[in-house]
Amino acid sequence: MTIQVQFANKVAEILKRDASVIGLAVAGSWLTNEIDEFSDLDLIVVTKEKITDDKAKMLVYANSFGNLLNGFTGEHVGEPRVLICLYDEPLLHVDIKFVTLDEFKVRVENPSILLDTNEQLKDVI
């Protein structure tokens, strides 16, 4: 099992205890099964309320997932809803996109669902 899969599974376990989270999905190279030791991990956290107006809330989530070395928002790539993170132990680059269920409806690819309370993400896809 790759470090990306281990990390994603850990995040799903953490988020399933959070009543403000609707689900967790994964995108990028995960979808094409092209993950290698150098791949980043693209996570999509779907929350009941919009949190992207508050970077501190995004960082609280990111810190709960592992040993966060640094995290910054993605305005420079035109996506302020993404928190670009670097974790240690294991060293891993993770992009975490925070969206509401309505925002999840608009996407460029159909992600794999790792956590889906009440099958709301499945219904959207």
PDB file of C-alpha atoms in Angstrom:
ATOM      1  CA  MET A   1       0.000   0.000   0.000  1.00  0.00           C
ATOM      2  CA  THR A   2       1.464   3.379  -1.021  1.00  0.00           C
ATOM      3  CA  ILE A   3       1.954   6.230   1.422  1.00  0.00           C
ATOM      4  CA  GLN A   4      -0.739   8.151  -0.470  1.00  0.00           C
ATOM      5  CA  VAL A   5      -3.305   5.372   0.077  1.00  0.00           C
ATOM      6  CA  GLN A   6      -2.332   5.047   3.738  1.00  0.00           C
ATOM      7  CA  PHE A   7      -2.641   8.805   4.249  1.00  0.00           C
ATOM      8  CA  ALA A   8      -6.007   9.015   2.453  1.00  0.00           C
ATOM      9  CA  ASN A   9      -7.404   6.136   4.520  1.00  0.00           C
ATOM     10  CA  LYS A  10      -6.212   7.830   7.712  1.00  0.00           C
ATOM     11  CA  VAL A  11      -7.908  11.094   6.689  1.00  0.00           C
ATOM     12  CA  ALA A  12     -11.165   9.222   5.985  1.00  0.00           C
ATOM     13  CA  GLU A  13     -11.041   7.667   9.469  1.00  0.00           C
ATOM     14  CA  ILE A  14     -10.500  11.094  11.047  1.00  0.00           C
ATOM     15  CA  LEU A  15     -13.255  12.815   9.050  1.00  0.00           C
ATOM     16  CA  LYS A  16     -15.928  10.180   9.606  1.00  0.00           C
ATOM     17  CA  ARG A  17     -16.109  11.355  13.235  1.00  0.00           C
ATOM     18  CA  ASP A  18     -16.690  14.989  12.187  1.00  0.00           C
ATOM     19  CA  ALA A  19     -20.381  15.891  11.968  1.00  0.00           C
ATOM     20  CA  SER A  20     -19.607  18.958   9.828  1.00  0.00           C
ATOM     21  CA  VAL A  21     -18.111  16.797   7.057  1.00  0.00           C
ATOM     22  CA  ILE A  22     -20.296  15.299   4.325  1.00  0.00           C
ATOM     23  CA  GLY A  23     -17.571  13.317   2.622  1.00  0.00           C
ATOM     24  CA  LEU A  24     -14.079  12.823   1.285  1.00  0.00           C
ATOM     25  CA  ALA A  25     -13.047  12.147  -2.295  1.00  0.00           C
ATOM     26  CA  VAL A  26      -9.743  11.758  -4.078  1.00  0.00           C
ATOM     27  CA  ALA A  27      -8.738  12.889  -7.575  1.00  0.00           C
ATOM     28  CA  GLY A  28      -5.656  13.248  -9.763  1.00  0.00           C
ATOM     29  CA  SER A  29      -3.280  10.359 -10.430  1.00  0.00           C
ATOM     30  CA  TRP A  30      -5.282   8.199  -8.015  1.00  0.00           C
ATOM     31  CA  LEU A  31      -8.022   7.955 -10.659  1.00  0.00           C
ATOM     32  CA  THR A  32      -5.715   6.587 -13.341  1.00  0.00           C
ATOM     33  CA  ASN A  33      -3.859   4.291 -10.950  1.00  0.00           C
ATOM     34  CA  GLU A  34      -0.605   6.095 -11.769  1.00  0.00           C
ATOM     35  CA  ILE A  35       0.524   6.807  -8.217  1.00  0.00           C
ATOM     36  CA  ASP A  36       4.209   6.344  -7.549  1.00  0.00           C
ATOM     37  CA  GLU A  37       6.483   7.362  -4.682  1.00  0.00           C
ATOM     38  CA  PHE A  38       6.765  10.893  -6.119  1.00  0.00           C
ATOM     39  CA  SER A  39       3.027  11.513  -6.644  1.00  0.00           C
ATOM     40  CA  ASP A  40       1.112  14.061  -4.653  1.00  0.00           C
ATOM     41  CA  LEU A  41      -2.322  13.336  -3.221  1.00  0.00           C
ATOM     42  CA  ASP A  42      -5.379  15.340  -4.278  1.00  0.00           C
ATOM     43  CA  LEU A  43      -8.096  15.241  -1.616  1.00  0.00           C
ATOM     44  CA  ILE A  44     -11.523  16.856  -1.722  1.00  0.00           C
ATOM     45  CA  VAL A  45     -13.132  17.496   1.664  1.00  0.00           C
ATOM     46  CA  VAL A  46     -16.852  18.229   1.373  1.00  0.00           C
ATOM     47  CA  THR A  47     -18.247  20.176   4.315  1.00  0.00           C
ATOM     48  CA  LYS A  48     -21.769  21.220   5.256  1.00  0.00           C
ATOM     49  CA  GLU A  49     -20.749  24.863   5.608  1.00  0.00           C
ATOM     50  CA  LYS A  50     -18.272  26.818   3.502  1.00  0.00           C
ATOM     51  CA  ILE A  51     -14.953  27.145   5.341  1.00  0.00           C
ATOM     52  CA  THR A  52     -12.688  28.503   2.611  1.00  0.00           C
ATOM     53  CA  ASP A  53     -13.245  32.085   3.758  1.00  0.00           C
ATOM     54  CA  ASP A  54     -11.215  31.210   6.855  1.00  0.00           C
ATOM     55  CA  LYS A  55      -7.728  29.806   6.251  1.00  0.00           C
ATOM     56  CA  ALA A  56      -7.419  29.029   9.972  1.00  0.00           C
ATOM     57  CA  LYS A  57     -10.299  26.528   9.715  1.00  0.00           C
ATOM     58  CA  MET A  58      -8.676  24.899   6.706  1.00  0.00           C
ATOM     59  CA  LEU A  59      -5.420  24.606   8.640  1.00  0.00           C
ATOM     60  CA  VAL A  60      -7.185  23.019  11.629  1.00  0.00           C
ATOM     61  CA  TYR A  61      -8.299  20.205   9.342  1.00  0.00           C
ATOM     62  CA  ALA A  62      -4.889  19.906   7.700  1.00  0.00           C
ATOM     63  CA  ASN A  63      -3.134  19.746  11.074  1.00  0.00           C
ATOM     64  CA  SER A  64      -5.454  16.979  12.250  1.00  0.00           C
ATOM     65  CA  PHE A  65      -4.425  14.748   9.319  1.00  0.00           C
ATOM     66  CA  GLY A  66      -0.749  14.406  10.195  1.00  0.00           C
ATOM     67  CA  ASN A  67       2.545  16.141  10.861  1.00  0.00           C
ATOM     68  CA  LEU A  68       1.936  19.293   8.798  1.00  0.00           C
ATOM     69  CA  LEU A  69       5.149  21.103   7.918  1.00  0.00           C
ATOM     70  CA  ASN A  70       3.511  23.900   5.926  1.00  0.00           C
ATOM     71  CA  GLY A  71       0.232  24.755   4.258  1.00  0.00           C
ATOM     72  CA  PHE A  72      -0.788  27.645   2.045  1.00  0.00           C
ATOM     73  CA  THR A  73      -3.822  28.459  -0.054  1.00  0.00           C
ATOM     74  CA  GLY A  74      -3.834  28.196  -3.826  1.00  0.00           C
ATOM     75  CA  GLU A  75      -4.693  31.727  -4.918  1.00  0.00           C
ATOM     76  CA  HIS A  76      -1.523  31.784  -7.014  1.00  0.00           C
ATOM     77  CA  VAL A  77      -2.933  28.943  -9.152  1.00  0.00           C
ATOM     78  CA  GLY A  78      -6.427  30.429  -9.242  1.00  0.00           C
ATOM     79  CA  GLU A  79      -7.933  28.072  -6.668  1.00  0.00           C
ATOM     80  CA  PRO A  80      -8.269  29.641  -3.202  1.00  0.00           C
ATOM     81  CA  ARG A  81     -10.276  26.630  -1.973  1.00  0.00           C
ATOM     82  CA  VAL A  82      -7.150  24.462  -2.149  1.00  0.00           C
ATOM     83  CA  LEU A  83      -4.736  24.184   0.741  1.00  0.00           C
ATOM     84  CA  ILE A  84      -1.360  23.037  -0.563  1.00  0.00           C
ATOM     85  CA  CYS A  85       0.266  21.021   2.201  1.00  0.00           C
ATOM     86  CA  LEU A  86       3.555  19.354   2.928  1.00  0.00           C
ATOM     87  CA  TYR A  87       3.527  16.612   5.556  1.00  0.00           C
ATOM     88  CA  ASP A  88       6.354  14.783   7.261  1.00  0.00           C
ATOM     89  CA  GLU A  89       6.520  11.184   8.466  1.00  0.00           C
ATOM     90  CA  PRO A  90       5.974  10.302   5.704  1.00  0.00           C
ATOM     91  CA  LEU A  91       7.125  13.195   3.512  1.00  0.00           C
ATOM     92  CA  LEU A  92       4.110  13.831   1.297  1.00  0.00           C
ATOM     93  CA  HIS A  93       2.649  16.687  -0.771  1.00  0.00           C
ATOM     94  CA  VAL A  94      -1.134  16.823  -0.352  1.00  0.00           C
ATOM     95  CA  ASP A  95      -3.521  19.252  -2.051  1.00  0.00           C
ATOM     96  CA  ILE A  96      -6.712  19.522  -0.007  1.00  0.00           C
ATOM     97  CA  LYS A  97      -9.664  21.175  -1.707  1.00  0.00           C
ATOM     98  CA  PHE A  98     -12.447  22.260   0.642  1.00  0.00           C
ATOM     99  CA  VAL A  99     -15.888  22.517  -0.963  1.00  0.00           C
ATOM    100  CA  THR A 100     -19.546  22.465  -0.033  1.00  0.00           C
ATOM    101  CA  LEU A 101     -21.890  19.920  -1.569  1.00  0.00           C
ATOM    102  CA  ASP A 102     -23.122  22.523  -4.081  1.00  0.00           C
ATOM    103  CA  GLU A 103     -19.532  23.332  -5.059  1.00  0.00           C
ATOM    104  CA  PHE A 104     -18.773  19.606  -5.403  1.00  0.00           C
ATOM    105  CA  LYS A 105     -21.344  19.457  -8.214  1.00  0.00           C
ATOM    106  CA  VAL A 106     -19.036  21.545 -10.431  1.00  0.00           C
ATOM    107  CA  ARG A 107     -15.836  19.621 -11.200  1.00  0.00           C
ATOM    108  CA  VAL A 108     -13.499  18.661 -14.032  1.00  0.00           C
ATOM    109  CA  GLU A 109     -13.366  14.933 -13.202  1.00  0.00           C
ATOM    110  CA  ASN A 110     -15.318  12.376 -11.230  1.00  0.00           C
ATOM    111  CA  PRO A 111     -13.287  11.615  -8.124  1.00  0.00           C
ATOM    112  CA  SER A 112     -13.203   8.375  -6.169  1.00  0.00           C
ATOM    113  CA  ILE A 113     -15.260   8.562  -3.011  1.00  0.00           C
ATOM    114  CA  LEU A 114     -13.581   7.500   0.231  1.00  0.00           C
ATOM    115  CA  LEU A 115     -16.209   8.746   2.690  1.00  0.00           C
ATOM    116  CA  ASP A 116     -19.818   9.552   1.913  1.00  0.00           C
ATOM    117  CA  THR A 117     -22.268  10.198   4.715  1.00  0.00           C
ATOM    118  CA  ASN A 118     -25.808   9.481   3.566  1.00  0.00           C
ATOM    119  CA  GLU A 119     -24.535   8.831  -0.003  1.00  0.00           C
ATOM    120  CA  GLN A 120     -24.722  12.527  -0.843  1.00  0.00           C
ATOM    121  CA  LEU A 121     -21.550  12.545  -2.955  1.00  0.00           C
ATOM    122  CA  LYS A 122     -22.660   9.459  -4.856  1.00  0.00           C
ATOM    123  CA  ASP A 123     -25.956  11.165  -5.652  1.00  0.00           C
ATOM    124  CA  VAL A 124     -24.087  14.165  -7.109  1.00  0.00           C
ATOM    125  CA  ILE A 125     -21.789  12.069  -9.282  1.00  0.00           C
TER     126      ILE A 125
END
